[in-house]
């Protein structure tokens, strides 16, 4: 079966360099007994590299024609399961059927929703994503950096984020208009945010960064609907300077502030 036409509407850019594909697969650090879920296997280039390192690969592919191509390609390989679905509509842990690692060339136009989907429990033991370089920088940025934002905080509250290496646009077919980067996300042994507070934390952080140029005394009053005295008291209790701005607060700072505001326990 010939590969179907590239669908720009799905953000399809296929990585073809075998050396880079091997580096990505190596970054997942798979052991021979592990299962890896691959987001958007496309034509199977990264899938081949993952299969050489894992016990089982589950590929989630939204493109019907590509899913057919993959089923045909791996018809005689029992260690591969191809699931034709939108990754945003599936439970990755359920597909894996147990502990799993995660990898994928994430479509740039829906990167953030996919990253949040990957944070849903049960989480992968580690995840390696190929993303737009600017997104990778935001994922790994420390507090106070120009790239630091709500995405940084929400990821870092749950995981350690490493920006591993960059990939030039010429390594893809067709070449995207931007450079790419490979990022590894490893869940914290003890997440900063408890499971029952994750959604409230995410909403609070995103609302705060919508006012990223405002001082925290104003942010708290606006986002949490508190009086001046209540905002000042919560900031003092959490050790945060009222003159600080959201872009300087760590994930732990946001968690402490939300707890002081009784947004979670």
mmCIF file of C-alpha atoms in Angstrom:
data_model
loop_
_atom_site.group_PDB
_atom_site.id
_atom_site.type_symbol
_atom_site.label_atom_id
_atom_site.label_comp_id
_atom_site.label_asym_id
_atom_site.label_seq_id
_atom_site.Cartn_x
_atom_site.Cartn_y
_atom_site.Cartn_z
ATOM 1 C CA UNK A 1 0.000 0.000 0.000
ATOM 2 C CA UNK A 2 1.397 3.374 -1.010
ATOM 3 C CA UNK A 3 1.510 6.098 1.651
ATOM 4 C CA UNK A 4 -1.534 8.372 1.414
ATOM 5 C CA UNK A 5 -1.144 12.068 0.563
ATOM 6 C CA UNK A 6 0.124 14.299 3.358
ATOM 7 C CA UNK A 7 -2.741 16.023 5.151
ATOM 8 C CA UNK A 8 -1.734 19.524 6.161
ATOM 9 C CA UNK A 9 -5.008 19.883 8.069
ATOM 10 C CA UNK A 10 -3.676 17.314 10.569
ATOM 11 C CA UNK A 11 -0.303 19.019 10.865
ATOM 12 C CA UNK A 12 1.510 16.092 9.275
ATOM 13 C CA UNK A 13 5.295 16.490 9.026
ATOM 14 C CA UNK A 14 7.100 13.150 8.805
ATOM 15 C CA UNK A 15 10.550 12.790 10.327
ATOM 16 C CA UNK A 16 12.753 10.701 8.058
ATOM 17 C CA UNK A 17 16.309 10.929 9.428
ATOM 18 C CA UNK A 18 17.117 7.487 10.934
ATOM 19 C CA UNK A 19 19.777 8.886 13.252
ATOM 20 C CA UNK A 20 17.377 11.378 14.786
ATOM 21 C CA UNK A 21 14.660 8.742 15.057
ATOM 22 C CA UNK A 22 17.098 6.503 16.929
ATOM 23 C CA UNK A 23 18.000 9.366 19.293
ATOM 24 C CA UNK A 24 14.322 9.939 20.076
ATOM 25 C CA UNK A 25 13.723 6.246 20.725
ATOM 26 C CA UNK A 26 16.839 6.091 22.914
ATOM 27 C CA UNK A 27 15.579 9.070 24.914
ATOM 28 C CA UNK A 28 12.512 7.077 25.942
ATOM 29 C CA UNK A 29 14.983 4.738 27.713
ATOM 30 C CA UNK A 30 12.860 1.653 27.177
ATOM 31 C CA UNK A 31 13.633 -1.710 28.684
ATOM 32 C CA UNK A 32 12.919 -4.928 26.736
ATOM 33 C CA UNK A 33 9.822 -5.712 28.810
ATOM 34 C CA UNK A 34 8.093 -2.346 28.498
ATOM 35 C CA UNK A 35 5.038 -1.146 26.593
ATOM 36 C CA UNK A 36 5.245 2.178 24.791
ATOM 37 C CA UNK A 37 2.271 4.150 23.478
ATOM 38 C CA UNK A 38 3.071 6.216 20.405
ATOM 39 C CA UNK A 39 1.048 9.303 19.536
ATOM 40 C CA UNK A 40 0.643 9.715 15.787
ATOM 41 C CA UNK A 41 2.837 6.929 14.388
ATOM 42 C CA UNK A 42 2.200 8.201 10.848
ATOM 43 C CA UNK A 43 4.115 5.993 8.429
ATOM 44 C CA UNK A 44 5.862 4.010 11.165
ATOM 45 C CA UNK A 45 9.377 5.474 11.083
ATOM 46 C CA UNK A 46 9.610 6.087 14.836
ATOM 47 C CA UNK A 47 7.500 2.995 15.421
ATOM 48 C CA UNK A 48 10.253 0.834 13.943
ATOM 49 C CA UNK A 49 12.808 2.344 16.315
ATOM 50 C CA UNK A 50 10.515 1.925 19.315
ATOM 51 C CA UNK A 51 9.702 -1.673 18.421
ATOM 52 C CA UNK A 52 13.408 -2.498 18.398
ATOM 53 C CA UNK A 53 13.582 -1.386 22.040
ATOM 54 C CA UNK A 54 10.226 -2.327 23.594
ATOM 55 C CA UNK A 55 8.141 -5.413 24.241
ATOM 56 C CA UNK A 56 5.000 -3.869 22.799
ATOM 57 C CA UNK A 57 3.966 -0.745 20.892
ATOM 58 C CA UNK A 58 0.467 0.757 20.836
ATOM 59 C CA UNK A 59 0.092 3.365 18.107
ATOM 60 C CA UNK A 60 -2.752 5.924 18.227
ATOM 61 C CA UNK A 61 -3.349 7.301 14.732
ATOM 62 C CA UNK A 62 -6.210 9.627 13.768
ATOM 63 C CA UNK A 63 -5.684 9.397 9.993
ATOM 64 C CA UNK A 64 -7.721 6.461 8.664
ATOM 65 C CA UNK A 65 -5.500 5.906 5.633
ATOM 66 C CA UNK A 66 -2.346 5.938 7.722
ATOM 67 C CA UNK A 67 -3.923 3.536 10.217
ATOM 68 C CA UNK A 68 -4.643 1.172 7.313
ATOM 69 C CA UNK A 69 -1.068 1.560 6.087
ATOM 70 C CA UNK A 70 0.292 0.728 9.542
ATOM 71 C CA UNK A 71 -1.933 -2.325 9.955
ATOM 72 C CA UNK A 72 -0.713 -3.610 6.619
ATOM 73 C CA UNK A 73 2.922 -2.820 7.414
ATOM 74 C CA UNK A 74 2.789 -4.643 10.738
ATOM 75 C CA UNK A 75 0.341 -7.392 9.806
ATOM 76 C CA UNK A 76 2.834 -10.065 10.850
ATOM 77 C CA UNK A 77 4.041 -8.294 13.984
ATOM 78 C CA UNK A 78 1.957 -9.319 17.028
ATOM 79 C CA UNK A 79 3.736 -6.858 19.308
ATOM 80 C CA UNK A 80 2.094 -3.845 17.636
ATOM 81 C CA UNK A 81 -1.468 -2.633 18.106
ATOM 82 C CA UNK A 82 -2.781 0.206 15.935
ATOM 83 C CA UNK A 83 -5.683 2.190 17.381
ATOM 84 C CA UNK A 84 -7.495 4.468 14.940
ATOM 85 C CA UNK A 85 -8.613 7.328 17.176
ATOM 86 C CA UNK A 86 -8.084 10.932 18.199
ATOM 87 C CA UNK A 87 -5.571 10.837 21.058
ATOM 88 C CA UNK A 88 -7.663 13.444 22.884
ATOM 89 C CA UNK A 89 -10.556 10.961 23.053
ATOM 90 C CA UNK A 90 -8.734 7.977 24.544
ATOM 91 C CA UNK A 91 -7.314 6.966 27.921
ATOM 92 C CA UNK A 92 -3.674 6.229 27.226
ATOM 93 C CA UNK A 93 -3.239 4.104 30.331
ATOM 94 C CA UNK A 94 -6.212 1.934 29.433
ATOM 95 C CA UNK A 95 -4.845 1.397 25.929
ATOM 96 C CA UNK A 96 -1.513 0.328 27.395
ATOM 97 C CA UNK A 97 -3.196 -2.057 29.797
ATOM 98 C CA UNK A 98 -0.623 -1.411 32.519
ATOM 99 C CA UNK A 99 2.598 0.554 33.076
ATOM 100 C CA UNK A 100 3.774 2.302 29.934
ATOM 101 C CA UNK A 101 6.073 4.876 28.398
ATOM 102 C CA UNK A 102 4.847 7.483 25.911
ATOM 103 C CA UNK A 103 6.387 8.918 22.760
ATOM 104 C CA UNK A 104 5.247 10.896 19.787
ATOM 105 C CA UNK A 105 5.691 13.526 17.113
ATOM 106 C CA UNK A 106 2.981 15.843 18.424
ATOM 107 C CA UNK A 107 1.025 17.909 15.848
ATOM 108 C CA UNK A 108 2.012 21.505 16.506
ATOM 109 C CA UNK A 109 -1.484 22.946 16.192
ATOM 110 C CA UNK A 110 -2.809 20.909 19.150
ATOM 111 C CA UNK A 111 0.348 20.427 21.203
ATOM 112 C CA UNK A 112 -0.935 21.876 24.484
ATOM 113 C CA UNK A 113 -4.173 19.813 24.618
ATOM 114 C CA UNK A 114 -2.156 16.659 23.925
ATOM 115 C CA UNK A 115 0.336 17.502 26.681
ATOM 116 C CA UNK A 116 -2.497 17.933 29.168
ATOM 117 C CA UNK A 117 -4.043 14.691 27.937
ATOM 118 C CA UNK A 118 -0.726 12.976 28.633
ATOM 119 C CA UNK A 119 -0.868 14.241 32.228
ATOM 120 C CA UNK A 120 -4.116 12.398 32.884
ATOM 121 C CA UNK A 121 -3.821 9.480 35.246
ATOM 122 C CA UNK A 122 -2.559 6.803 34.968
ATOM 123 C CA UNK A 123 0.509 8.644 33.706
ATOM 124 C CA UNK A 124 3.328 7.240 31.634
ATOM 125 C CA UNK A 125 6.510 6.368 33.499
ATOM 126 C CA UNK A 126 8.187 8.872 31.170
ATOM 127 C CA UNK A 127 7.217 10.653 27.991
ATOM 128 C CA UNK A 128 9.280 11.894 25.066
ATOM 129 C CA UNK A 129 7.671 14.412 22.744
ATOM 130 C CA UNK A 130 8.785 15.985 19.494
ATOM 131 C CA UNK A 131 7.322 19.492 19.612
ATOM 132 C CA UNK A 132 7.792 22.956 18.171
ATOM 133 C CA UNK A 133 11.021 24.406 19.591
ATOM 134 C CA UNK A 134 9.256 27.370 21.186
ATOM 135 C CA UNK A 135 6.828 25.039 22.954
ATOM 136 C CA UNK A 136 9.683 22.888 24.199
ATOM 137 C CA UNK A 137 11.340 25.993 25.626
ATOM 138 C CA UNK A 138 8.123 26.934 27.444
ATOM 139 C CA UNK A 139 7.732 23.433 28.832
ATOM 140 C CA UNK A 140 11.178 23.469 30.425
ATOM 141 C CA UNK A 141 11.517 27.183 31.298
ATOM 142 C CA UNK A 142 12.308 28.104 34.929
ATOM 143 C CA UNK A 143 10.437 30.829 36.849
ATOM 144 C CA UNK A 144 11.398 34.292 35.658
ATOM 145 C CA UNK A 145 12.457 33.194 32.175
ATOM 146 C CA UNK A 146 10.907 34.882 29.154
ATOM 147 C CA UNK A 147 9.392 31.551 28.055
ATOM 148 C CA UNK A 148 7.917 30.735 31.470
ATOM 149 C CA UNK A 149 4.132 30.563 31.599
ATOM 150 C CA UNK A 150 1.042 28.575 32.537
ATOM 151 C CA UNK A 151 2.180 25.558 30.515
ATOM 152 C CA UNK A 152 5.522 25.546 32.352
ATOM 153 C CA UNK A 153 3.841 25.660 35.761
ATOM 154 C CA UNK A 154 1.217 23.031 35.022
ATOM 155 C CA UNK A 155 3.759 20.569 33.659
ATOM 156 C CA UNK A 156 6.369 21.200 36.324
ATOM 157 C CA UNK A 157 3.829 20.721 39.104
ATOM 158 C CA UNK A 158 3.611 17.080 38.071
ATOM 159 C CA UNK A 159 6.878 16.261 36.347
ATOM 160 C CA UNK A 160 10.500 17.032 35.656
ATOM 161 C CA UNK A 161 10.915 18.477 32.154
ATOM 162 C CA UNK A 162 14.130 18.194 30.113
ATOM 163 C CA UNK A 163 14.781 19.937 26.801
ATOM 164 C CA UNK A 164 16.997 17.328 25.137
ATOM 165 C CA UNK A 165 17.924 18.492 21.630
ATOM 166 C CA UNK A 166 16.735 20.479 18.641
ATOM 167 C CA UNK A 167 15.804 19.206 15.196
ATOM 168 C CA UNK A 168 16.081 21.368 12.047
ATOM 169 C CA UNK A 169 13.049 21.731 9.811
ATOM 170 C CA UNK A 170 14.924 20.094 6.934
ATOM 171 C CA UNK A 171 14.773 16.729 8.686
ATOM 172 C CA UNK A 172 11.026 16.532 7.975
ATOM 173 C CA UNK A 173 8.893 15.892 4.919
ATOM 174 C CA UNK A 174 7.371 18.342 4.281
ATOM 175 C CA UNK A 175 9.593 20.745 6.249
ATOM 176 C CA UNK A 176 7.665 22.756 8.853
ATOM 177 C CA UNK A 177 8.196 26.504 9.009
ATOM 178 C CA UNK A 178 9.670 26.230 12.494
ATOM 179 C CA UNK A 179 12.410 24.285 14.244
ATOM 180 C CA UNK A 180 11.518 21.394 16.506
ATOM 181 C CA UNK A 181 12.802 20.024 19.780
ATOM 182 C CA UNK A 182 12.681 16.787 21.715
ATOM 183 C CA UNK A 183 11.501 17.027 25.316
ATOM 184 C CA UNK A 184 11.402 14.356 28.025
ATOM 185 C CA UNK A 185 8.786 14.532 30.786
ATOM 186 C CA UNK A 186 9.276 12.346 33.861
ATOM 187 C CA UNK A 187 6.561 12.324 36.570
ATOM 188 C CA UNK A 188 7.628 13.443 40.023
ATOM 189 C CA UNK A 189 7.699 10.729 42.662
ATOM 190 C CA UNK A 190 5.723 13.179 44.821
ATOM 191 C CA UNK A 191 3.727 15.626 42.650
ATOM 192 C CA UNK A 192 3.341 19.141 43.993
ATOM 193 C CA UNK A 193 -0.417 18.986 43.401
ATOM 194 C CA UNK A 194 -2.674 16.243 44.759
ATOM 195 C CA UNK A 195 -4.897 14.349 42.328
ATOM 196 C CA UNK A 196 -8.131 15.940 43.579
ATOM 197 C CA UNK A 197 -6.705 19.453 43.156
ATOM 198 C CA UNK A 198 -5.266 19.111 39.646
ATOM 199 C CA UNK A 199 -8.149 20.714 37.757
ATOM 200 C CA UNK A 200 -8.521 23.589 40.238
ATOM 201 C CA UNK A 201 -4.760 24.191 40.116
ATOM 202 C CA UNK A 202 -4.730 24.285 36.317
ATOM 203 C CA UNK A 203 -7.608 26.779 36.172
ATOM 204 C CA UNK A 204 -6.044 28.985 38.858
ATOM 205 C CA UNK A 205 -2.653 29.082 37.144
ATOM 206 C CA UNK A 206 -4.103 29.831 33.723
ATOM 207 C CA UNK A 207 -6.245 32.649 35.149
ATOM 208 C CA UNK A 208 -3.219 34.106 36.929
ATOM 209 C CA UNK A 209 -1.129 34.131 33.765
ATOM 210 C CA UNK A 210 -3.925 35.893 31.905
ATOM 211 C CA UNK A 211 -2.848 38.776 34.188
ATOM 212 C CA UNK A 212 0.871 38.046 33.981
ATOM 213 C CA UNK A 213 1.887 41.721 33.936
ATOM 214 C CA UNK A 214 -0.096 42.516 37.097
ATOM 215 C CA UNK A 215 1.243 42.315 40.631
ATOM 216 C CA UNK A 216 0.137 39.331 42.699
ATOM 217 C CA UNK A 217 -1.976 41.425 45.071
ATOM 218 C CA UNK A 218 -4.112 42.418 42.077
ATOM 219 C CA UNK A 219 -4.013 38.916 40.584
ATOM 220 C CA UNK A 220 -5.319 37.305 43.768
ATOM 221 C CA UNK A 221 -8.067 39.882 44.210
ATOM 222 C CA UNK A 222 -9.224 39.405 40.619
ATOM 223 C CA UNK A 223 -8.791 35.660 40.126
ATOM 224 C CA UNK A 224 -9.860 34.487 43.568
ATOM 225 C CA UNK A 225 -12.376 37.294 44.209
ATOM 226 C CA UNK A 226 -10.819 38.320 47.518
ATOM 227 C CA UNK A 227 -10.693 41.619 49.391
ATOM 228 C CA UNK A 228 -7.466 43.564 49.732
ATOM 229 C CA UNK A 229 -6.970 42.267 53.266
ATOM 230 C CA UNK A 230 -7.707 38.654 52.291
ATOM 231 C CA UNK A 231 -5.344 38.815 49.324
ATOM 232 C CA UNK A 232 -2.533 40.290 51.427
ATOM 233 C CA UNK A 233 -3.055 37.666 54.128
ATOM 234 C CA UNK A 234 -2.947 34.754 51.662
ATOM 235 C CA UNK A 235 0.199 36.078 50.013
ATOM 236 C CA UNK A 236 1.881 36.535 53.391
ATOM 237 C CA UNK A 237 0.879 33.035 54.491
ATOM 238 C CA UNK A 238 2.394 31.543 51.341
ATOM 239 C CA UNK A 239 5.575 33.629 51.492
ATOM 240 C CA UNK A 240 4.929 35.492 48.247
ATOM 241 C CA UNK A 241 5.839 39.144 47.708
ATOM 242 C CA UNK A 242 2.614 41.049 46.876
ATOM 243 C CA UNK A 243 4.626 43.051 44.314
ATOM 244 C CA UNK A 244 5.724 39.884 42.473
ATOM 245 C CA UNK A 245 4.204 38.897 39.145
ATOM 246 C CA UNK A 246 2.909 35.458 38.109
ATOM 247 C CA UNK A 247 5.882 34.811 35.834
ATOM 248 C CA UNK A 248 8.225 34.713 38.849
ATOM 249 C CA UNK A 249 6.285 32.130 40.884
ATOM 250 C CA UNK A 250 7.178 28.443 40.883
ATOM 251 C CA UNK A 251 4.650 25.628 40.784
ATOM 252 C CA UNK A 252 5.192 25.175 44.522
ATOM 253 C CA UNK A 253 4.458 28.882 45.070
ATOM 254 C CA UNK A 254 1.177 28.633 43.172
ATOM 255 C CA UNK A 255 0.212 25.544 45.139
ATOM 256 C CA UNK A 256 0.982 27.220 48.478
ATOM 257 C CA UNK A 257 -1.003 30.295 47.454
ATOM 258 C CA UNK A 258 -4.017 28.256 46.379
ATOM 259 C CA UNK A 259 -3.935 26.380 49.669
ATOM 260 C CA UNK A 260 -3.789 29.683 51.597
ATOM 261 C CA UNK A 261 -6.848 30.815 49.619
ATOM 262 C CA UNK A 262 -8.611 27.510 50.442
ATOM 263 C CA UNK A 263 -8.913 26.672 46.757
ATOM 264 C CA UNK A 264 -7.705 23.182 47.697
ATOM 265 C CA UNK A 265 -6.358 21.458 50.782
#
